[in-house]
Every structure is written in structure tokens, then in C-alpha cells.
Amino acid sequence: TQLLEQSPQFLSIQEGENLTVYCNSSSVFSSLQWYRQEPGEGPVLLVTVVTGGEVKKLKRLTFQFGDARKDSSLHITAAQPGDTGLYLCAGGTGKLIFGQGTELSVKP
Amino acid sequence: GAVVSQHPSWVICKSGTSVKIECRSLDFQATTMFWYRQFPKQSLMLMATSNEGSKATYEQGVEKDKFLINHASLTLSTLTVTSAHPEDSSFYICSVGTSRYEQYFGPGTRLTVT
């Protein structure tokens, strides 16, 4: 059974700080996705990584897929209060397996 | 991507009644849709995979007679919670699979059973 372990589960930081969220598995994934979800809304797709070692940037967010395609990370530079939300990694073909999520709070 | 809507956005029903939730793919012909359940501060839990024109595939532990799924067209899937109980109260989210890898989610439906 494929599992995705996400860490940390909770993160509270001050505006301007940097942070990294990790998504790890013992299984190889053909791709991994990162989503952001705000309270009372559905998840919004941020990025899909497919190639081992791939790095993608979305403004202040940097996503990396591990060389072995078993892990991924999300790095946010100079976090803003608007970055607050639940970040979810997910992987799989067809059906998605989700990590436990990281609840990020950025305080002004 | 795909734009996905859900209706209603929230619903309150009495214990023992049934509730239908609609999921519409507004700009993509969706042969496959997915239904998830989410509890507060938790991740998404896949309930079932909805396939257009055929029976849904339910995840282990999900009662198919309680959570009825119908996917009669490429733009609409419905989830009916039958004989709802308070423990069925949750946030239900659908998604559209646009490729092998990606899914696009609806805004979710908050169900409260009293």
C-alpha cells in the first residue's frame, strides 16, 4: 500500500520567514501533486511534478521532486499571511493518495 | 484544468432522511469523477471513483448502499447519502480527473445531520 507522510503537520510562523514542507514515501510515484486548501473550500492544484529531480517554481513557492521519485518538498520564501492554509501533497495514477496535510499559519 | 461546481454548498438534514449532492464538470468531459470526505483539520479520504455509464468503485470500508453514486453523463455525478445519521456529518468534495495524474476539485458541500 502506498503511503505519503507529510511533515510538519502544523506550522505557525511570522510573515517574512521561510519554510519547507516535506512529503515522503517508501514507494515510487509516477507523479506528485501539491494542493492548497482554504477553510470551507476545495483543494486547488498548485503544481504537478513528474520527473525525478524536477524543480518547479510558482512565484515564492519552490517545489522539488526527489531523484528517486519517492519524496517531494515545498519551500515558501518570505511567507505572507495570504499563504495561510492547508497544504496537501498527493500522488498516484488515477486514484490519488493524500498526505496528512500541513496546516500553515502565517502571522502578520 | 477543469472547473468543477457542487450543489448545494451546505445542507442541514434530519437524521433518517436522504440527501443528494451534485457535482458538475463545467468545461471538461469527465469520464471519471471522485468523491472524497474530509473531517475538520484532516486530509481528504477517498470514498469512491465514479465512472460515467457504469457502477462506481467504492473504497474499502465505504458502504455502497449508504452512499449511492450515479454518473449518468460526462458532466454530472451525484452522491446520495441515504438514511443519514449525525456521524455522516462531514465535508464532501468531488473532483474531476483530467489526466492520469491530475484532479480538479469542487468547492465542497458541508453536510450537517441533526
Coordinates of N, CA and C in Angstrom, one line a residue:
Chain A
T1 N 0.8 -1.2 0.0 CA 0.0 0.0 0.0 C 0.9 1.2 0.0
Q2 N 0.6 2.2 -0.9 CA 1.4 3.4 -1.0 C 0.9 4.4 0.1
L3 N 1.8 5.0 0.8 CA 1.5 6.0 1.8 C 2.4 7.2 1.5
L4 N 1.8 8.4 1.9 CA 2.6 9.6 1.8 C 2.6 10.2 3.2
E5 N 3.8 10.4 3.8 CA 4.0 11.0 5.1 C 4.4 12.5 4.9
Q6 N 3.5 13.4 5.4 CA 3.8 14.8 5.3 C 4.2 15.4 6.6
S7 N 5.2 16.3 6.6 CA 5.6 16.9 7.8 C 6.1 18.3 7.5
P8 N 6.0 19.2 8.5 CA 5.3 19.0 9.7 C 3.8 19.1 9.5
Q9 N 3.0 18.7 10.5 CA 1.5 18.7 10.3 C 1.0 20.1 10.7
F10 N 1.7 20.8 11.5 CA 1.3 22.2 11.9 C 2.5 23.1 11.8
L11 N 2.3 24.3 11.3 CA 3.4 25.3 11.2 C 2.9 26.7 11.4
S12 N 3.4 27.4 12.4 CA 2.9 28.7 12.7 C 4.2 29.6 12.6
I13 N 4.2 30.6 11.7 CA 5.4 31.4 11.5 C 5.0 32.9 11.4
Q14 N 6.0 33.7 11.4 CA 5.8 35.1 11.2 C 6.0 35.5 9.8
E15 N 5.3 36.5 9.3 CA 5.4 37.0 8.0 C 6.9 37.3 7.7
G16 N 7.3 36.9 6.5 CA 8.7 37.1 6.1 C 9.6 35.9 6.3
E17 N 9.2 35.0 7.1 CA 10.0 33.8 7.3 C 9.9 32.8 6.1
N18 N 10.9 31.9 6.1 CA 10.9 30.9 5.1 C 10.5 29.6 5.7
L19 N 9.9 28.7 4.9 CA 9.5 27.4 5.5 C 9.6 26.3 4.4
T20 N 9.7 25.1 4.9 CA 9.7 23.9 4.0 C 8.8 22.8 4.5
V21 N 8.0 22.3 3.6 CA 7.1 21.2 3.9 C 7.6 20.0 3.2
Y22 N 7.6 18.8 3.8 CA 8.1 17.6 3.2 C 7.0 16.6 3.0
C23 N 7.2 15.8 2.0 CA 6.2 14.7 1.6 C 7.1 13.5 1.3
N24 N 7.0 12.5 2.1 CA 7.9 11.3 1.9 C 7.1 10.0 1.8
S25 N 7.7 9.1 1.1 CA 7.1 7.8 0.9 C 8.2 6.7 0.7
S26 N 7.9 5.5 1.0 CA 8.8 4.4 0.7 C 8.6 3.8 -0.7
S27 N 7.5 4.3 -1.3 CA 7.1 3.9 -2.6 C 7.5 4.9 -3.7
V28 N 7.7 4.4 -4.9 CA 7.9 5.3 -6.0 C 6.6 5.7 -6.6
F29 N 6.5 7.0 -6.9 CA 5.3 7.6 -7.5 C 5.6 8.1 -8.9
S30 N 4.7 7.9 -9.8 CA 4.9 8.4 -11.2 C 4.8 9.9 -11.2
S31 N 4.1 10.5 -10.3 CA 4.0 11.9 -10.2 C 3.5 12.3 -8.8
L32 N 3.8 13.5 -8.4 CA 3.2 14.0 -7.1 C 2.6 15.4 -7.4
Q33 N 1.5 15.7 -6.7 CA 0.9 17.0 -6.8 C 0.9 17.7 -5.5
W34 N 0.9 19.0 -5.5 CA 0.7 19.8 -4.3 C -0.6 20.6 -4.5
Y35 N -1.4 20.6 -3.4 CA -2.6 21.4 -3.4 C -2.6 22.3 -2.2
R36 N -3.3 23.4 -2.3 CA -3.6 24.3 -1.2 C -5.1 24.4 -1.0
Q37 N -5.5 24.3 0.3 CA -6.9 24.3 0.6 C -7.2 25.4 1.7
E38 N -8.2 26.2 1.4 CA -8.6 27.2 2.4 C -9.8 26.6 3.1
P39 N -10.1 27.1 4.3 CA -11.3 26.5 5.1 C -12.6 26.7 4.3
G40 N -13.3 25.6 4.3 CA -14.6 25.6 3.6 C -14.6 25.6 2.1
E41 N -13.4 25.4 1.6 CA -13.3 25.3 0.1 C -12.6 24.0 -0.3
G42 N -12.7 23.7 -1.6 CA -12.0 22.6 -2.1 C -10.5 22.8 -2.4
P43 N -9.7 21.8 -2.5 CA -8.3 22.0 -2.7 C -8.0 22.6 -4.1
V44 N -7.0 23.4 -4.2 CA -6.6 24.0 -5.5 C -5.3 23.5 -5.9
L45 N -5.2 22.9 -7.1 CA -3.9 22.4 -7.6 C -2.9 23.5 -7.8
L46 N -1.7 23.3 -7.1 CA -0.6 24.2 -7.3 C 0.4 23.8 -8.4
V47 N 0.8 22.5 -8.3 CA 1.8 22.0 -9.2 C 1.7 20.5 -9.3
T48 N 2.2 20.0 -10.5 CA 2.4 18.6 -10.6 C 3.9 18.4 -11.0
V49 N 4.6 17.5 -10.3 CA 5.9 17.1 -10.7 C 6.0 15.7 -11.1
V50 N 6.7 15.4 -12.2 CA 6.7 14.2 -12.9 C 8.0 13.5 -13.0
T51 N 9.1 14.3 -13.2 CA 10.4 13.8 -13.5 C 11.2 13.9 -12.2
G52 N 11.9 12.8 -11.9 CA 12.8 12.7 -10.8 C 13.8 13.9 -10.8
G53 N 14.0 14.6 -9.7 CA 14.9 15.7 -9.6 C 14.3 17.1 -10.1
E54 N 13.1 17.0 -10.6 CA 12.4 18.2 -11.2 C 12.2 19.3 -10.1
V55 N 12.5 20.5 -10.5 CA 12.2 21.7 -9.6 C 11.3 22.6 -10.4
K56 N 10.2 23.0 -9.7 CA 9.3 24.0 -10.3 C 9.1 25.1 -9.4
K57 N 8.9 26.3 -10.0 CA 8.7 27.5 -9.2 C 7.4 28.2 -9.5
L58 N 6.7 28.6 -8.5 CA 5.5 29.3 -8.6 C 5.6 30.5 -7.7
K59 N 6.1 31.7 -8.3 CA 6.3 32.9 -7.5 C 7.2 32.6 -6.3
R60 N 6.8 32.7 -5.1 CA 7.6 32.4 -3.9 C 7.6 31.0 -3.5
L61 N 7.0 30.1 -4.2 CA 6.9 28.7 -3.9 C 7.8 27.9 -4.8
T62 N 8.6 27.0 -4.2 CA 9.5 26.2 -5.0 C 9.2 24.7 -4.6
F63 N 8.9 23.9 -5.7 CA 8.6 22.5 -5.5 C 9.7 21.7 -6.1
Q64 N 10.0 20.6 -5.3 CA 11.1 19.7 -5.8 C 10.6 18.3 -5.7
F65 N 10.9 17.5 -6.7 CA 10.6 16.0 -6.7 C 11.9 15.3 -6.5
G66 N 12.0 14.4 -5.6 CA 13.2 13.7 -5.3 C 13.7 12.9 -6.5
D67 N 15.0 12.7 -6.6 CA 15.6 11.9 -7.7 C 15.0 10.5 -7.9
A68 N 14.7 9.9 -6.8 CA 14.1 8.5 -6.8 C 12.6 8.6 -6.9
R69 N 12.0 9.7 -7.0 CA 10.5 9.9 -7.1 C 9.8 9.3 -5.9
K70 N 10.4 9.4 -4.7 CA 9.8 8.9 -3.5 C 9.4 10.0 -2.6
D71 N 9.9 11.2 -2.9 CA 9.6 12.3 -1.9 C 9.6 13.6 -2.7
S72 N 9.0 14.6 -2.0 CA 8.9 15.9 -2.6 C 8.9 17.0 -1.5
S73 N 9.3 18.2 -1.9 CA 9.3 19.3 -0.9 C 8.7 20.5 -1.5
L74 N 8.1 21.3 -0.6 CA 7.5 22.6 -0.9 C 8.2 23.7 -0.1
H75 N 8.9 24.6 -0.7 CA 9.6 25.7 0.0 C 8.9 27.0 -0.3
I76 N 8.6 27.7 0.8 CA 8.0 29.0 0.6 C 9.0 30.1 1.1
T77 N 9.3 31.0 0.3 CA 10.2 32.1 0.7 C 9.4 33.3 1.1
A78 N 9.8 34.0 2.2 CA 9.2 35.2 2.6 C 7.7 35.0 2.7
A79 N 7.3 34.1 3.6 CA 5.8 33.8 3.7 C 5.0 35.0 4.0
Q80 N 3.8 35.1 3.4 CA 2.8 36.1 3.6 C 1.6 35.6 4.3
P81 N 0.8 36.4 4.9 CA -0.4 35.9 5.6 C -1.4 35.2 4.6
G82 N -1.3 35.7 3.3 CA -2.1 35.0 2.3 C -1.7 33.6 2.0
D83 N -0.6 33.2 2.5 CA -0.1 31.8 2.2 C -0.8 30.8 3.2
T84 N -1.5 31.4 4.2 CA -2.1 30.6 5.2 C -3.1 29.6 4.6
G85 N -3.1 28.3 5.0 CA -4.0 27.3 4.5 C -3.4 25.9 4.8
L86 N -4.2 25.0 4.3 CA -3.8 23.6 4.4 C -3.1 23.1 3.1
Y87 N -1.8 22.7 3.2 CA -1.1 22.2 2.0 C -1.1 20.7 2.0
L88 N -1.5 20.2 0.9 CA -1.6 18.7 0.7 C -0.7 18.2 -0.4
C89 N 0.0 17.2 -0.1 CA 0.7 16.5 -1.3 C -0.1 15.3 -1.6
A90 N -0.1 14.9 -2.9 CA -0.9 13.8 -3.3 C -0.1 13.1 -4.5
G91 N -0.3 11.8 -4.6 CA 0.3 11.1 -5.7 C -0.5 9.9 -6.1
G92 N -0.1 9.4 -7.2 CA -0.7 8.2 -7.7 C -1.2 8.4 -9.2
T93 N -1.6 7.3 -9.8 CA -2.1 7.3 -11.1 C -3.6 6.9 -11.1
G94 N -4.5 7.8 -11.6 CA -5.9 7.6 -11.4 C -6.3 8.0 -10.1
K95 N -6.4 7.1 -9.1 CA -6.7 7.4 -7.7 C -5.6 8.2 -7.1
L96 N -5.9 9.2 -6.3 CA -4.8 9.9 -5.6 C -4.7 9.5 -4.2
I97 N -3.5 9.4 -3.7 CA -3.3 9.1 -2.3 C -2.8 10.5 -1.7
F98 N -3.4 10.9 -0.6 CA -3.1 12.2 0.0 C -2.2 12.0 1.2
G99 N -1.3 13.0 1.4 CA -0.6 13.1 2.7 C -1.6 13.6 3.8
Q100 N -1.1 13.7 5.0 CA -2.0 14.1 6.1 C -2.2 15.6 6.1
G101 N -1.4 16.3 5.3 CA -1.6 17.8 5.2 C -0.7 18.5 6.2
T102 N -0.4 19.8 5.8 CA 0.3 20.7 6.7 C -0.5 21.9 6.9
E103 N -0.9 22.2 8.1 CA -1.7 23.4 8.4 C -0.7 24.6 8.6
L104 N -0.7 25.5 7.7 CA 0.2 26.6 7.8 C -0.5 27.9 8.2
S105 N 0.1 28.6 9.2 CA -0.5 29.8 9.7 C 0.6 30.9 9.6
V106 N 0.4 31.9 8.9 CA 1.4 33.0 8.7 C 0.9 34.2 9.4
K107 N 1.5 34.7 10.5 CA 1.0 35.8 11.2 C 1.7 37.1 10.8
P108 N 0.9 38.1 10.7 CA 1.5 39.4 10.2 C 2.4 40.0 11.3
Chain B
G1 N -6.9 22.4 -17.1 CA -7.7 22.1 -15.9 C -9.1 21.9 -16.2
A2 N -9.9 22.0 -15.1 CA -11.3 21.8 -15.2 C -12.0 22.6 -14.1
V3 N -13.1 23.2 -14.4 CA -13.9 24.0 -13.5 C -15.0 23.1 -13.0
V4 N -15.1 22.9 -11.7 CA -16.0 21.9 -11.0 C -16.9 22.7 -10.1
S5 N -18.2 22.4 -10.1 CA -19.1 23.0 -9.2 C -19.8 21.9 -8.4
Q6 N -20.3 22.3 -7.2 CA -21.0 21.4 -6.4 C -22.3 22.1 -5.8
H7 N -23.3 21.3 -5.7 CA -24.5 21.9 -5.2 C -25.3 20.9 -4.3
P8 N -25.7 21.2 -3.1 CA -25.6 22.6 -2.5 C -24.2 22.8 -1.9
S9 N -23.9 24.0 -1.5 CA -22.6 24.2 -0.8 C -22.7 23.8 0.7
W10 N -23.9 23.9 1.2 CA -24.1 23.4 2.6 C -25.6 22.9 2.7
V11 N -25.8 21.9 3.5 CA -27.1 21.4 3.7 C -27.2 20.8 5.2
I12 N -28.4 21.1 5.8 CA -28.7 20.5 7.1 C -29.9 19.6 6.9
C13 N -29.8 18.4 7.4 CA -30.9 17.5 7.2 C -31.2 16.7 8.6
K14 N -32.3 16.2 8.7 CA -32.7 15.4 9.9 C -32.2 14.0 9.8
S15 N -31.9 13.4 10.9 CA -31.5 12.0 10.9 C -32.5 11.1 10.3
G16 N -32.1 10.2 9.4 CA -33.0 9.3 8.8 C -33.4 9.7 7.4
T17 N -33.2 10.9 7.0 CA -33.5 11.4 5.7 C -32.4 11.2 4.8
S18 N -32.6 11.4 3.5 CA -31.6 11.2 2.4 C -31.2 12.6 1.8
V19 N -30.0 12.7 1.4 CA -29.5 14.0 0.9 C -28.8 13.7 -0.4
K20 N -29.0 14.5 -1.4 CA -28.3 14.3 -2.7 C -27.4 15.5 -2.9
I21 N -26.2 15.2 -3.3 CA -25.2 16.2 -3.6 C -24.8 16.1 -5.1
E22 N -24.8 17.2 -5.8 CA -24.5 17.2 -7.2 C -23.0 17.7 -7.5
C23 N -22.3 17.1 -8.4 CA -21.0 17.5 -8.8 C -21.0 17.7 -10.3
R24 N -20.7 18.9 -10.8 CA -20.8 19.2 -12.2 C -19.4 19.6 -12.7
S25 N -19.0 19.0 -13.9 CA -17.8 19.5 -14.6 C -18.3 20.4 -15.6
L26 N -17.9 21.7 -15.5 CA -18.5 22.8 -16.3 C -17.8 22.9 -17.7
D27 N -16.5 22.5 -17.8 CA -15.8 22.7 -19.0 C -15.0 21.5 -19.5
F28 N -15.3 20.3 -18.9 CA -14.5 19.2 -19.3 C -15.4 18.0 -19.3
Q29 N -15.2 17.1 -20.3 CA -16.0 15.9 -20.4 C -15.4 14.9 -19.5
A30 N -16.0 14.7 -18.3 CA -15.4 13.9 -17.3 C -15.9 12.4 -17.3
T31 N -15.1 11.5 -17.8 CA -15.4 10.1 -17.7 C -15.2 9.6 -16.3
T32 N -14.4 10.2 -15.5 CA -14.1 9.8 -14.2 C -14.2 11.0 -13.2
M33 N -14.9 10.8 -12.2 CA -15.0 11.7 -11.1 C -14.8 11.0 -9.8
F34 N -14.4 11.7 -8.8 CA -14.0 11.1 -7.5 C -14.8 11.8 -6.4
W35 N -15.2 11.0 -5.4 CA -15.8 11.6 -4.2 C -15.0 11.4 -3.0
Y36 N -14.8 12.5 -2.2 CA -14.0 12.5 -1.0 C -14.8 12.9 0.2
R37 N -14.3 12.6 1.3 CA -14.9 13.0 2.6 C -13.7 13.7 3.4
Q38 N -14.0 14.7 4.1 CA -13.0 15.4 4.9 C -13.5 15.8 6.2
F39 N -12.8 15.4 7.3 CA -13.2 15.9 8.6 C -12.3 17.1 9.0
P40 N -12.8 17.9 9.9 CA -12.0 19.1 10.3 C -10.6 18.9 10.6
K41 N -9.7 19.7 10.0 CA -8.3 19.6 10.3 C -7.6 18.3 9.8
Q42 N -8.3 17.6 8.9 CA -7.8 16.4 8.4 C -7.7 16.4 6.9
S43 N -7.0 15.4 6.4 CA -6.8 15.3 4.9 C -8.0 14.7 4.3
L44 N -7.9 14.6 3.0 CA -9.1 14.0 2.2 C -9.0 12.5 2.2
M45 N -10.2 11.9 2.3 CA -10.3 10.5 2.3 C -11.2 10.1 1.1
L46 N -10.6 9.3 0.2 CA -11.3 8.9 -1.0 C -12.4 7.9 -0.6
M47 N -13.6 8.2 -1.1 CA -14.8 7.3 -0.8 C -15.0 6.4 -2.0
A48 N -15.0 7.0 -3.2 CA -15.4 6.2 -4.4 C -14.9 6.9 -5.6
T49 N -14.8 6.0 -6.7 CA -14.5 6.5 -8.0 C -15.7 6.3 -8.8
S50 N -16.1 7.4 -9.4 CA -17.4 7.4 -10.2 C -17.1 7.4 -11.7
N51 N -17.6 6.4 -12.4 CA -17.3 6.2 -13.8 C -18.5 6.4 -14.6
E52 N -18.4 7.2 -15.6 CA -19.6 7.6 -16.5 C -20.2 6.3 -17.1
G53 N -21.4 6.1 -16.9 CA -22.1 5.0 -17.5 C -21.9 3.6 -16.9
S54 N -21.2 3.6 -15.8 CA -21.0 2.3 -15.1 C -21.1 2.5 -13.6
K55 N -20.9 1.4 -12.9 CA -21.0 1.4 -11.5 C -19.8 2.1 -10.9
A56 N -20.0 2.7 -9.7 CA -18.9 3.3 -9.0 C -18.1 2.3 -8.3
T57 N -16.8 2.6 -8.1 CA -15.9 1.7 -7.4 C -15.7 2.3 -6.0
Y58 N -16.1 1.6 -5.0 CA -16.0 2.1 -3.6 C -14.7 1.7 -2.9
E59 N -14.2 2.5 -2.1 CA -13.0 2.2 -1.3 C -13.5 1.3 -0.1
Q60 N -12.5 0.5 0.4 CA -12.8 -0.4 1.5 C -13.3 0.4 2.7
G61 N -14.4 -0.2 3.2 CA -15.0 0.4 4.4 C -16.1 1.4 4.1
V62 N -16.3 1.8 2.8 CA -17.4 2.7 2.5 C -18.6 1.9 2.0
E63 N -19.7 2.1 2.7 CA -20.9 1.4 2.4 C -21.6 1.9 1.1
K64 N -21.6 1.0 0.1 CA -22.1 1.4 -1.2 C -23.6 1.6 -1.1
D65 N -24.3 0.9 -0.2 CA -25.8 1.1 -0.1 C -26.1 2.4 0.6
K66 N -25.2 2.9 1.3 CA -25.5 4.1 2.1 C -25.1 5.4 1.3
F67 N -24.0 5.3 0.6 CA -23.5 6.4 -0.3 C -23.7 6.0 -1.7
L68 N -24.8 6.4 -2.3 CA -25.2 6.0 -3.7 C -24.6 7.0 -4.6
I69 N -23.9 6.5 -5.6 CA -23.2 7.4 -6.6 C -23.8 7.0 -8.0
N70 N -24.2 8.1 -8.7 CA -24.7 8.0 -10.1 C -23.9 8.9 -10.9
H71 N -23.4 8.4 -12.1 CA -22.6 9.2 -13.0 C -23.2 9.0 -14.4
A72 N -24.4 9.6 -14.6 CA -25.2 9.4 -15.8 C -24.7 10.1 -17.0
S73 N -23.9 11.2 -16.9 CA -23.4 11.9 -18.0 C -22.0 12.4 -17.8
L74 N -21.4 12.9 -18.8 CA -20.0 13.3 -18.7 C -19.8 14.6 -17.9
T75 N -20.9 15.2 -17.5 CA -20.8 16.4 -16.8 C -21.4 16.4 -15.4
L76 N -22.0 15.3 -15.0 CA -22.7 15.2 -13.7 C -22.5 13.9 -13.0
S77 N -22.1 14.0 -11.8 CA -22.1 12.9 -10.9 C -22.9 13.3 -9.6
T78 N -23.6 12.4 -9.0 CA -24.3 12.7 -7.8 C -24.0 11.7 -6.7
L79 N -24.0 12.2 -5.5 CA -23.8 11.4 -4.3 C -25.0 11.5 -3.4
T80 N -25.6 10.4 -3.1 CA -26.8 10.5 -2.3 C -26.5 9.7 -1.0
V81 N -26.6 10.5 0.1 CA -26.3 9.9 1.5 C -27.7 9.4 1.9
T82 N -27.9 8.1 2.0 CA -29.2 7.6 2.4 C -29.3 7.4 3.9
S83 N -30.5 7.6 4.5 CA -30.7 7.4 5.9 C -29.6 8.0 6.7
A84 N -29.4 9.3 6.5 CA -28.3 10.0 7.1 C -28.3 9.9 8.7
H85 N -27.2 9.8 9.3 CA -27.0 9.9 10.7 C -26.0 11.0 11.1
P86 N -26.0 11.4 12.3 CA -25.1 12.5 12.7 C -23.6 12.2 12.4
E87 N -23.3 10.9 12.4 CA -21.9 10.6 12.1 C -21.5 10.8 10.6
D88 N -22.6 11.0 9.8 CA -22.3 11.2 8.4 C -22.0 12.7 8.1
S89 N -22.2 13.5 9.2 CA -21.9 15.0 9.0 C -20.4 15.1 8.7
S90 N -20.1 15.9 7.6 CA -18.8 16.0 7.1 C -18.7 17.0 6.0
F91 N -17.6 17.2 5.4 CA -17.4 18.0 4.3 C -17.1 17.0 3.1
Y92 N -18.0 17.1 2.1 CA -17.9 16.2 1.0 C -17.4 16.9 -0.3
I93 N -16.4 16.4 -0.9 CA -15.8 17.1 -2.0 C -15.7 16.1 -3.2
C94 N -16.0 16.7 -4.4 CA -15.8 15.8 -5.6 C -14.7 16.4 -6.4
S95 N -14.2 15.6 -7.3 CA -13.1 16.0 -8.2 C -13.3 15.4 -9.6
V96 N -12.7 16.0 -10.5 CA -12.7 15.5 -11.9 C -11.3 15.1 -12.3
G97 N -11.1 14.0 -12.8 CA -9.8 13.5 -13.3 C -9.6 13.9 -14.7
T98 N -8.6 14.8 -14.9 CA -8.4 15.3 -16.3 C -7.3 14.5 -17.0
S99 N -6.5 13.8 -16.3 CA -5.4 13.1 -16.9 C -5.1 11.9 -15.9
R100 N -4.0 11.2 -16.2 CA -3.6 10.1 -15.3 C -3.2 10.6 -13.9
Y101 N -2.7 11.9 -13.9 CA -2.1 12.4 -12.7 C -3.0 13.5 -12.0
E102 N -3.7 14.3 -12.7 CA -4.3 15.5 -12.1 C -5.8 15.4 -11.9
Q103 N -6.2 16.0 -10.8 CA -7.6 16.1 -10.4 C -7.9 17.5 -10.1
Y104 N -9.1 18.0 -10.4 CA -9.5 19.3 -10.1 C -10.8 19.2 -9.2
F105 N -10.8 20.0 -8.1 CA -11.8 19.8 -7.1 C -12.9 20.8 -7.2
G106 N -14.0 20.3 -6.7 CA -15.2 21.2 -6.5 C -15.0 22.0 -5.2
P107 N -15.9 22.9 -4.9 CA -15.8 23.7 -3.7 C -16.2 23.0 -2.4
G108 N -16.8 21.8 -2.6 CA -17.2 21.1 -1.4 C -18.6 21.4 -0.9
T109 N -19.2 20.4 -0.2 CA -20.5 20.5 0.4 C -20.4 20.2 1.8
R110 N -20.9 21.1 2.7 CA -20.9 20.8 4.1 C -22.2 20.2 4.5
L111 N -22.2 19.0 5.0 CA -23.4 18.3 5.4 C -23.5 18.2 6.9
T112 N -24.6 18.7 7.5 CA -24.8 18.5 8.9 C -26.1 17.8 9.1
V113 N -26.0 16.7 9.8 CA -27.2 15.8 10.1 C -27.6 16.0 11.6
T114 N -28.8 16.4 11.8 CA -29.2 16.7 13.2 C -30.1 15.6 13.8

